[in-house]
PDB file of C-alpha atoms in Angstrom:
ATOM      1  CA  UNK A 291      18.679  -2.854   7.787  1.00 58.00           C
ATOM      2  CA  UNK A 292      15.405  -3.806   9.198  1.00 82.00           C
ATOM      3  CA  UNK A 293      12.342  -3.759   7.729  1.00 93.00           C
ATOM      4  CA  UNK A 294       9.058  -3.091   8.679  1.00 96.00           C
ATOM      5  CA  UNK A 295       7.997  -5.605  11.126  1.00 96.00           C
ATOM      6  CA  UNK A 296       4.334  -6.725  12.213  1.00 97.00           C
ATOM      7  CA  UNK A 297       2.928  -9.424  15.210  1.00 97.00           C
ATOM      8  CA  UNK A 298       1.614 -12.115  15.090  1.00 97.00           C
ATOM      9  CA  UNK A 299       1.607 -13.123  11.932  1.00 96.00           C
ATOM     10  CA  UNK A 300      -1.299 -14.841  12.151  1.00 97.00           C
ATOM     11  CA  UNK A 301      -4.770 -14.397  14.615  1.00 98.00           C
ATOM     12  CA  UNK A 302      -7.752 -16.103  14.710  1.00 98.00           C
ATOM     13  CA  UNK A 303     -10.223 -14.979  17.654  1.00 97.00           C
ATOM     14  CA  UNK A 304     -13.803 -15.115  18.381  1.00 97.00           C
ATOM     15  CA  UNK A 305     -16.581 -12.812  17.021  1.00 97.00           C
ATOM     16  CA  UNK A 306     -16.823 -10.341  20.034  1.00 97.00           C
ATOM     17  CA  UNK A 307     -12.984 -10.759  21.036  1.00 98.00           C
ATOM     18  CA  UNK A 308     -11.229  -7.703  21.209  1.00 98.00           C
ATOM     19  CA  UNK A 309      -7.514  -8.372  19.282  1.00 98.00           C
ATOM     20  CA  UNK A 310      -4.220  -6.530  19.753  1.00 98.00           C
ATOM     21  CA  UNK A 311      -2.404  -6.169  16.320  1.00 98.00           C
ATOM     22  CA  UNK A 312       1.229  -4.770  16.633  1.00 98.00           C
ATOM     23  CA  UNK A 313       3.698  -3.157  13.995  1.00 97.00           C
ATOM     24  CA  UNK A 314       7.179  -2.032  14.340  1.00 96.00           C
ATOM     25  CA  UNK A 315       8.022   0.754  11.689  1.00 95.00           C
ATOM     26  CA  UNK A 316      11.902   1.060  10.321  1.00 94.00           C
ATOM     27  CA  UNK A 317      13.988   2.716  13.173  1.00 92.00           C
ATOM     28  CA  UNK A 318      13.797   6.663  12.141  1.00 90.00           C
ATOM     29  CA  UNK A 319      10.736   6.672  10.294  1.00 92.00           C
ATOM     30  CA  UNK A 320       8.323   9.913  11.494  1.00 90.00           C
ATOM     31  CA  UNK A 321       5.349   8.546   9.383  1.00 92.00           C
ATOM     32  CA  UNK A 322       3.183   5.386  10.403  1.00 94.00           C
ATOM     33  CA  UNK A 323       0.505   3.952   8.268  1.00 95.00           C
ATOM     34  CA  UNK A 324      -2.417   1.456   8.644  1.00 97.00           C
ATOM     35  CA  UNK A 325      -3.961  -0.501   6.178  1.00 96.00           C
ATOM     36  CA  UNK A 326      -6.586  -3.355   5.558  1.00 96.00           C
ATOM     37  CA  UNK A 327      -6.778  -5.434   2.261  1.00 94.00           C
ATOM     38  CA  UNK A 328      -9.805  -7.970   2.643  1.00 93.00           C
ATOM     39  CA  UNK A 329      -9.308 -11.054   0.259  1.00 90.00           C
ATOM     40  CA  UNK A 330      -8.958 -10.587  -3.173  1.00 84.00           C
ATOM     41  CA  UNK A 331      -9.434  -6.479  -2.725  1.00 86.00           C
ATOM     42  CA  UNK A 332      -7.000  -3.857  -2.856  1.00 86.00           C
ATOM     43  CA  UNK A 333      -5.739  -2.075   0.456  1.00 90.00           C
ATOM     44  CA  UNK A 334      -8.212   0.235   2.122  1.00 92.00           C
ATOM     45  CA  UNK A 335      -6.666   3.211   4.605  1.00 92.00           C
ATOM     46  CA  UNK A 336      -7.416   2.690   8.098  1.00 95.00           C
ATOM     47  CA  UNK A 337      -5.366   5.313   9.782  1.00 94.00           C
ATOM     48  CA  UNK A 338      -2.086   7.143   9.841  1.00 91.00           C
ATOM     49  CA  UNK A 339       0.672   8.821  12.145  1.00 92.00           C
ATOM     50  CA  UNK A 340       3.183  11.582  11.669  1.00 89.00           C
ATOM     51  CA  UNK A 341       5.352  12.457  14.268  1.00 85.00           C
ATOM     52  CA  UNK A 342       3.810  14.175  17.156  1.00 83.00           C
ATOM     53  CA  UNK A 343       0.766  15.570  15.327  1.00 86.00           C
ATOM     54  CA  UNK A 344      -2.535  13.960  15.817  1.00 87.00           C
ATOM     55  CA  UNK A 345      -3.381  10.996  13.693  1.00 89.00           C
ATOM     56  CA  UNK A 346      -5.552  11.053  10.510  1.00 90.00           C
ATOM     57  CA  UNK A 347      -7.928   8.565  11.466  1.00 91.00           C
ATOM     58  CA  UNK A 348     -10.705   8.983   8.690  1.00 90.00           C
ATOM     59  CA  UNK A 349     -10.091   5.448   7.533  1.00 92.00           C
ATOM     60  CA  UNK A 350     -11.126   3.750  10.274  1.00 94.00           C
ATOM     61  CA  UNK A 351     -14.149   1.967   9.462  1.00 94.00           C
ATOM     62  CA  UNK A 352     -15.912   1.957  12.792  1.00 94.00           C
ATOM     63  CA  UNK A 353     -15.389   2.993  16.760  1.00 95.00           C
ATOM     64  CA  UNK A 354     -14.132  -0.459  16.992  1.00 97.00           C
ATOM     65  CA  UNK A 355     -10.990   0.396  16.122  1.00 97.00           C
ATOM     66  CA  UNK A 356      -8.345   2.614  17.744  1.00 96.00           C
ATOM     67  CA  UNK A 357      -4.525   2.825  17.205  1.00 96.00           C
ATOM     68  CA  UNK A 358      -1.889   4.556  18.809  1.00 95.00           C
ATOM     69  CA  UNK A 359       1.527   4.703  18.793  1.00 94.00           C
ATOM     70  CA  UNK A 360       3.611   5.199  22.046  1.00 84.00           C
ATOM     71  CA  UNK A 361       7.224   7.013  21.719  1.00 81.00           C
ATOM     72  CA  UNK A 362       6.968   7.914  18.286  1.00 77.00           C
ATOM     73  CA  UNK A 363       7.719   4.394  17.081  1.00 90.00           C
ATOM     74  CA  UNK A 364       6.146   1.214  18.148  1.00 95.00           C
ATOM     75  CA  UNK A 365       1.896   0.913  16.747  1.00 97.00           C
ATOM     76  CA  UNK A 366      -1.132  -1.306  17.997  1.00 97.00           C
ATOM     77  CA  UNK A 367      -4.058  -1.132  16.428  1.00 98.00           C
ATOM     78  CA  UNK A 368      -7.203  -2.898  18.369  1.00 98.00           C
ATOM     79  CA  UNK A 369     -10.509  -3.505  16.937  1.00 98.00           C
ATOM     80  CA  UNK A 370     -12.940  -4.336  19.889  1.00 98.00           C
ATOM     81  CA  UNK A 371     -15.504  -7.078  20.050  1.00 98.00           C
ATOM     82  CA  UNK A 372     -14.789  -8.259  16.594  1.00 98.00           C
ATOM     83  CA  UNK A 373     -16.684  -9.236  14.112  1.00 97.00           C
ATOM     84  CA  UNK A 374     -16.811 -11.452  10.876  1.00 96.00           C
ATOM     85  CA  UNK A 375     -16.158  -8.939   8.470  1.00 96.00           C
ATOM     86  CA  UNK A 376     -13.074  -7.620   9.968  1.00 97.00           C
ATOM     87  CA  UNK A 377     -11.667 -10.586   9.122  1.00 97.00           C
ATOM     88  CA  UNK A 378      -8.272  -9.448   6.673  1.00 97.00           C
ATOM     89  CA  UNK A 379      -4.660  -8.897   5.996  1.00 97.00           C
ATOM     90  CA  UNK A 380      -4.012  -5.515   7.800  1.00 98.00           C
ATOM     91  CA  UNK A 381      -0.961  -4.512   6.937  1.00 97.00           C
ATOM     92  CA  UNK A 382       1.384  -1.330   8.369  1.00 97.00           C
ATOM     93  CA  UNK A 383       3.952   1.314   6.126  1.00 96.00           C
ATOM     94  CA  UNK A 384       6.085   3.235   7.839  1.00 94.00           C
ATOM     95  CA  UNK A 385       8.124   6.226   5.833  1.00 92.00           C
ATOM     96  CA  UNK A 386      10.592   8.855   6.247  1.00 89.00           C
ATOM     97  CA  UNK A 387       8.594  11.936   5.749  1.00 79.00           C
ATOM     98  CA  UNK A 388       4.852  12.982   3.899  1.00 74.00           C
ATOM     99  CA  UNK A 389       6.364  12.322   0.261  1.00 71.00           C
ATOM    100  CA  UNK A 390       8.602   9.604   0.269  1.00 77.00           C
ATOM    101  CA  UNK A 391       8.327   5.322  -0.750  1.00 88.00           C
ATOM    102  CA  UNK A 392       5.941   3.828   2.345  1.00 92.00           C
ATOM    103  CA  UNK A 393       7.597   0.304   3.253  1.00 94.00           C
ATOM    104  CA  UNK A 394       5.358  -2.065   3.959  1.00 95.00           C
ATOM    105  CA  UNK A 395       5.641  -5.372   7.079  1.00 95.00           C
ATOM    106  CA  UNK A 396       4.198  -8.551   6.053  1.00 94.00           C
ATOM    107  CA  UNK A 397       0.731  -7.827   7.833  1.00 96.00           C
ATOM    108  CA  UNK A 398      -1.072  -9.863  10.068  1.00 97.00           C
ATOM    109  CA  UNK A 399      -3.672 -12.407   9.003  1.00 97.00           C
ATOM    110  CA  UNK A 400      -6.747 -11.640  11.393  1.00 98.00           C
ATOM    111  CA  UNK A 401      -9.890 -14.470  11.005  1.00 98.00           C
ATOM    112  CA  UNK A 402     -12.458 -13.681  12.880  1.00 98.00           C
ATOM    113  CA  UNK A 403     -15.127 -17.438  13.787  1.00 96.00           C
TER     114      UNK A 403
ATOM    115  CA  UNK B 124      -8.769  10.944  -2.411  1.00 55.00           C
ATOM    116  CA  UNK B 125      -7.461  11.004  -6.208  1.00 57.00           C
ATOM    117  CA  UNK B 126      -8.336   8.467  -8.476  1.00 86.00           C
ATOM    118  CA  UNK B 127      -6.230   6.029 -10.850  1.00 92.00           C
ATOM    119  CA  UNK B 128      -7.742   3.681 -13.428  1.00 93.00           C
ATOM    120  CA  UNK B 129      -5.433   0.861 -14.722  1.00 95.00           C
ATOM    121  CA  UNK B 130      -6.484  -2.250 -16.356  1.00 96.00           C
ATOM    122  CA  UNK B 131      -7.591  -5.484 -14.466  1.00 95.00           C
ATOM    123  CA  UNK B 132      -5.061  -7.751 -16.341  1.00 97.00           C
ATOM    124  CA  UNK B 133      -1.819  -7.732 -19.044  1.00 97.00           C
ATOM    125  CA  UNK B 134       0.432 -10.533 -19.936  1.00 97.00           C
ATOM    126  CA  UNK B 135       3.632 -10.628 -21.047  1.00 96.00           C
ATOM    127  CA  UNK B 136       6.435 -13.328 -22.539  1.00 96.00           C
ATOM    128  CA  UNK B 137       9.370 -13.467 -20.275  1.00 97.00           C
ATOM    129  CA  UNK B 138      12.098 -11.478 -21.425  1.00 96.00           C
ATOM    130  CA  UNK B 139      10.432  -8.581 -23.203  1.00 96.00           C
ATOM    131  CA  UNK B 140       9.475  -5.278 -22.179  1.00 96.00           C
ATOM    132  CA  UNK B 141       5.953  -4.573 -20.445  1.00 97.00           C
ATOM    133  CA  UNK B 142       4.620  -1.682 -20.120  1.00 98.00           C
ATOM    134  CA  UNK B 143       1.979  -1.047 -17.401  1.00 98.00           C
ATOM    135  CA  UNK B 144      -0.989   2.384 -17.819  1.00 97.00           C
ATOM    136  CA  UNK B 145      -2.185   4.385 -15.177  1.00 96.00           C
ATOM    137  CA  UNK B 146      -4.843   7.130 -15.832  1.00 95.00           C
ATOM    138  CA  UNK B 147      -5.122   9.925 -13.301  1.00 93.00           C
ATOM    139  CA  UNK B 148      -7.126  12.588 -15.053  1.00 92.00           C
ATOM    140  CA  UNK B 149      -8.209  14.041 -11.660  1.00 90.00           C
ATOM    141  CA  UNK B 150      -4.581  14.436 -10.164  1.00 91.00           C
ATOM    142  CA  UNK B 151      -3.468  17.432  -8.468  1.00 88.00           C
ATOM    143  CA  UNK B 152      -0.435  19.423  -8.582  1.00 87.00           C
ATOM    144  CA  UNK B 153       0.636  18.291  -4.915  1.00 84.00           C
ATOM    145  CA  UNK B 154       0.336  14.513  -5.769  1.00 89.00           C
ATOM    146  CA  UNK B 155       2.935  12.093  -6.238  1.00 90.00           C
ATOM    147  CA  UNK B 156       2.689   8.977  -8.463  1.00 93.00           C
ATOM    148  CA  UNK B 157       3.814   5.808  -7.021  1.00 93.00           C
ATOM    149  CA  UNK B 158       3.869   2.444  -8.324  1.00 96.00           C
ATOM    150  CA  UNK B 159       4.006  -0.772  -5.834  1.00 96.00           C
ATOM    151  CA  UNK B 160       3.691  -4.512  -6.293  1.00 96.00           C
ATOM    152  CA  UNK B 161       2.400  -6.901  -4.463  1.00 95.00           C
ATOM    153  CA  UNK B 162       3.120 -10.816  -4.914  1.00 92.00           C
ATOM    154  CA  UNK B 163       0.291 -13.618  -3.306  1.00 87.00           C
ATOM    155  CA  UNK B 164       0.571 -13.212   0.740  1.00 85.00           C
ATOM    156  CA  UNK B 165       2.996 -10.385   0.646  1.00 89.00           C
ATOM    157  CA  UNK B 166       2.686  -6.946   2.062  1.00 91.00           C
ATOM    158  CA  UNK B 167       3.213  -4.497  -1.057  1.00 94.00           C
ATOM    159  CA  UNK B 168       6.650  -3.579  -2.774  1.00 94.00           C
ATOM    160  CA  UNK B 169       7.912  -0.576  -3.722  1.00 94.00           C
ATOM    161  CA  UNK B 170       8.957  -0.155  -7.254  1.00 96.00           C
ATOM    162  CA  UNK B 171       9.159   3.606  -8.407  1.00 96.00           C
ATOM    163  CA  UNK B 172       7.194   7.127  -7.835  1.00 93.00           C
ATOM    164  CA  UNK B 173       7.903  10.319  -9.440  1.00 93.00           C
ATOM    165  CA  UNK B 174       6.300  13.983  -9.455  1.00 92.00           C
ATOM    166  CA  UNK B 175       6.515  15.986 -13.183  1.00 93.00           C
ATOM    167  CA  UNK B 176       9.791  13.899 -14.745  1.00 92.00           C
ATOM    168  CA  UNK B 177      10.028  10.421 -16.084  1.00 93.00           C
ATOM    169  CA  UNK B 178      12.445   8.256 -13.416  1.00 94.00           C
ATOM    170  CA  UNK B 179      14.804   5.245 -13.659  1.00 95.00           C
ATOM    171  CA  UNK B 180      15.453   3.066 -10.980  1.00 93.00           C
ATOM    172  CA  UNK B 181      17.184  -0.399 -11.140  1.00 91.00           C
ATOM    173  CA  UNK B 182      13.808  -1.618 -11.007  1.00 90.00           C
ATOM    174  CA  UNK B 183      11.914  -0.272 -13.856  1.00 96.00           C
ATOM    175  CA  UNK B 184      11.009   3.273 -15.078  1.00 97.00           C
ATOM    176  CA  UNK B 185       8.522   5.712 -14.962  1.00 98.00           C
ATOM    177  CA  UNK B 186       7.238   7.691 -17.601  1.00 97.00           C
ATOM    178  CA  UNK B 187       5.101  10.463 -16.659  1.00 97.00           C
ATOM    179  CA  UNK B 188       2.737  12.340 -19.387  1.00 96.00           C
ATOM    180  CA  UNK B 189       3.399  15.867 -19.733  1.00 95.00           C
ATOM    181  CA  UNK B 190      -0.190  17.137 -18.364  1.00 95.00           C
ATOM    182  CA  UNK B 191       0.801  14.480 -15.397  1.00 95.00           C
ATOM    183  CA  UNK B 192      -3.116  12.821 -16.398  1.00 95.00           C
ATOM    184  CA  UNK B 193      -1.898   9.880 -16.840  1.00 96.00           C
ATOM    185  CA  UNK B 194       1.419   7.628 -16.416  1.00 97.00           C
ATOM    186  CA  UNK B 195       3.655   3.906 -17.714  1.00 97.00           C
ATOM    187  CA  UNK B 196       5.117   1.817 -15.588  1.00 98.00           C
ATOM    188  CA  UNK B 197       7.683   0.143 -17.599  1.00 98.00           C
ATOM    189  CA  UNK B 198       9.682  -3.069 -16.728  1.00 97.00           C
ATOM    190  CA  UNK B 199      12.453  -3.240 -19.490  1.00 95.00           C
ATOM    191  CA  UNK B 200      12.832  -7.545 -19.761  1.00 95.00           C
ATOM    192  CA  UNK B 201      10.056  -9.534 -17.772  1.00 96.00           C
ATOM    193  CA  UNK B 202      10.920 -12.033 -15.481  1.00 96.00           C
ATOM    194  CA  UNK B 203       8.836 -14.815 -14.298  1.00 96.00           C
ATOM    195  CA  UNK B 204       9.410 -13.023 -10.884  1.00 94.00           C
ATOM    196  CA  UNK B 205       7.165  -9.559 -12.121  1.00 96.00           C
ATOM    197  CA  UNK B 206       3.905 -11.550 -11.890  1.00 97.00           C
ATOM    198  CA  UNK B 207       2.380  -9.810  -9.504  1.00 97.00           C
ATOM    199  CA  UNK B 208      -0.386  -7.107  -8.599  1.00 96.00           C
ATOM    200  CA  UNK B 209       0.503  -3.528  -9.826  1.00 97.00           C
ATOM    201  CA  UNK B 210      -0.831  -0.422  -8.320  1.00 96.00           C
ATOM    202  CA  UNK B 211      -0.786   3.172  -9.236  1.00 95.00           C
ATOM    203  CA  UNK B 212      -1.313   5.401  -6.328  1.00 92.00           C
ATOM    204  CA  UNK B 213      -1.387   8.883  -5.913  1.00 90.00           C
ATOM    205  CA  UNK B 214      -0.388  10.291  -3.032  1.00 87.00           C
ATOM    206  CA  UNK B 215      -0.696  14.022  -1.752  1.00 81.00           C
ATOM    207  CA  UNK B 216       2.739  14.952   0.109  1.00 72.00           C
ATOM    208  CA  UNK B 217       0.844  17.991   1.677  1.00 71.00           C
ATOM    209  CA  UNK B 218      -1.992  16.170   3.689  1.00 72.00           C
ATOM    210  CA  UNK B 219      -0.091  12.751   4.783  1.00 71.00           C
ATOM    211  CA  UNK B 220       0.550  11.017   2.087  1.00 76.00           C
ATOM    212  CA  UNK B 221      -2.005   8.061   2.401  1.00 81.00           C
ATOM    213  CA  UNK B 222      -2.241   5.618  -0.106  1.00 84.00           C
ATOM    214  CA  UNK B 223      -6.103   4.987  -1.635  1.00 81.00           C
ATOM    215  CA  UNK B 224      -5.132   1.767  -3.456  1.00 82.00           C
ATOM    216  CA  UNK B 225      -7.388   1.052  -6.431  1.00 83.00           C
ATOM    217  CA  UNK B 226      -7.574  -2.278  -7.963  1.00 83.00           C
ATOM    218  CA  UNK B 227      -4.431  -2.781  -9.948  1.00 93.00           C
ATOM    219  CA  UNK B 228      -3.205  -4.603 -12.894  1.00 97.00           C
ATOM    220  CA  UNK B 229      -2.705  -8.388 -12.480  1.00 97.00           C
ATOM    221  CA  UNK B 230       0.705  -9.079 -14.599  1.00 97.00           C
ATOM    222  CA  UNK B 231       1.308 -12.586 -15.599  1.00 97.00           C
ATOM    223  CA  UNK B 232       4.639 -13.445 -17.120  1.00 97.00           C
ATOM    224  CA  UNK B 233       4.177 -16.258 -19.614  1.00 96.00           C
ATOM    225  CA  UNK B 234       7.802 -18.475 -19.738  1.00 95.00           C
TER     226      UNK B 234
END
């Protein structure tokens, strides 16, 4: 079946751009997951999603960045008026329940100039 | 957010066995052990997790120390296709089951 799918694949904006950064989790999945892996580093938590309960959002590094997910599937996360440092490979896991594999999407490439 | 320490590199000739440490000293009865992969520009890979007993999986096994501190990844024959990143994660089933990925073990695979 599907996997985990994430768009674009690629972004490159502006420092101070706000950027749009979608994921679509495999069709059933309750659980959602956020991550950011900056080059050459391992993946850092941003934020995650479990069915209808309010999101764990203690990874989020700053009030720049906000996710939601509408209907229990589709996720955006945004990070407003970027800047340099955000620039990364954030990446999105979706899973079945709280103790399952996470599958990951490819991630998107954000560069922030 | 428990904590795994695994080595920053291993190698291994193609065709034998590897096996991979994790130490988790600090891990909880609630956490799961998971192992992922991740090759250059990919998003990570599932390979294995486990609770208390060692697991098989066509991938590779997982054998789990009986005080759960500490854990092997093992790939039975290397292939030029294992060199990648390995992680260890632990992950707590009962609050959400985030991942806190350390910095793994870079495998390379000498032919």
């Amino acid at each position: 079946g599907a996997g985990v799918s994430q768009s674009p694949s690629n972004k490159v904006t502006e420092k101070g751009k706000d950027v749009e950064l979608r994921c679509d989790p495999i069709s059933g999945h309750t659980a959602l997951y956020w991550y950011r892996q900056r080059l050459g580093q391992g993946l850092e938590f941003l934020i995650y999603f479990q069915g209808n309960s309010a999101p764990d959002k203690s990874g989020l590094p700053s009030d720049r960045f906000s996710a939601e997910r509408t209907g229990g599937s589709v996720s955006t996360l945004t990070i407003q008026r970027t800047q340099q440092e955000d620039s990364a490979v954030y990446l999105c896991a979706s899973s079945l329940g709280t103790s399952g594999p996470q599958y990951f999407g490819p991630g998107t490439r954000l560069t922030v100039t | 957010d428990a904590k795994t320490t695994q080595p920053n590199s291993m190698e291994s000739n193609e065709e034998e066995p590897v096996h991979l440490p994790c130490n988790h000293s600090t891990i909880s009865g609630t956490d799961y052990i998971h192992w992922y992969r991740q090759l250059p520009s990919q998003g990570p890979e599932y390979v294995i997790h486990g609770l208390t007993s060692n697991v098989n999986n066509r991938m590779a096994s997982l054998a789990i120390a009986e005080d759960r501190k500490s854990s092997t990844l093992i790939l039975h024959r290397a292939t030029l296709r294992d060199a990648a990143v390995y992680y260890c994660i632990l992950s707590a089933w009962n609050t959400g089951n985030q991942f806190y990925f350390g910095t793994g073990t870079s495998l390379t695979v000498i032919p």
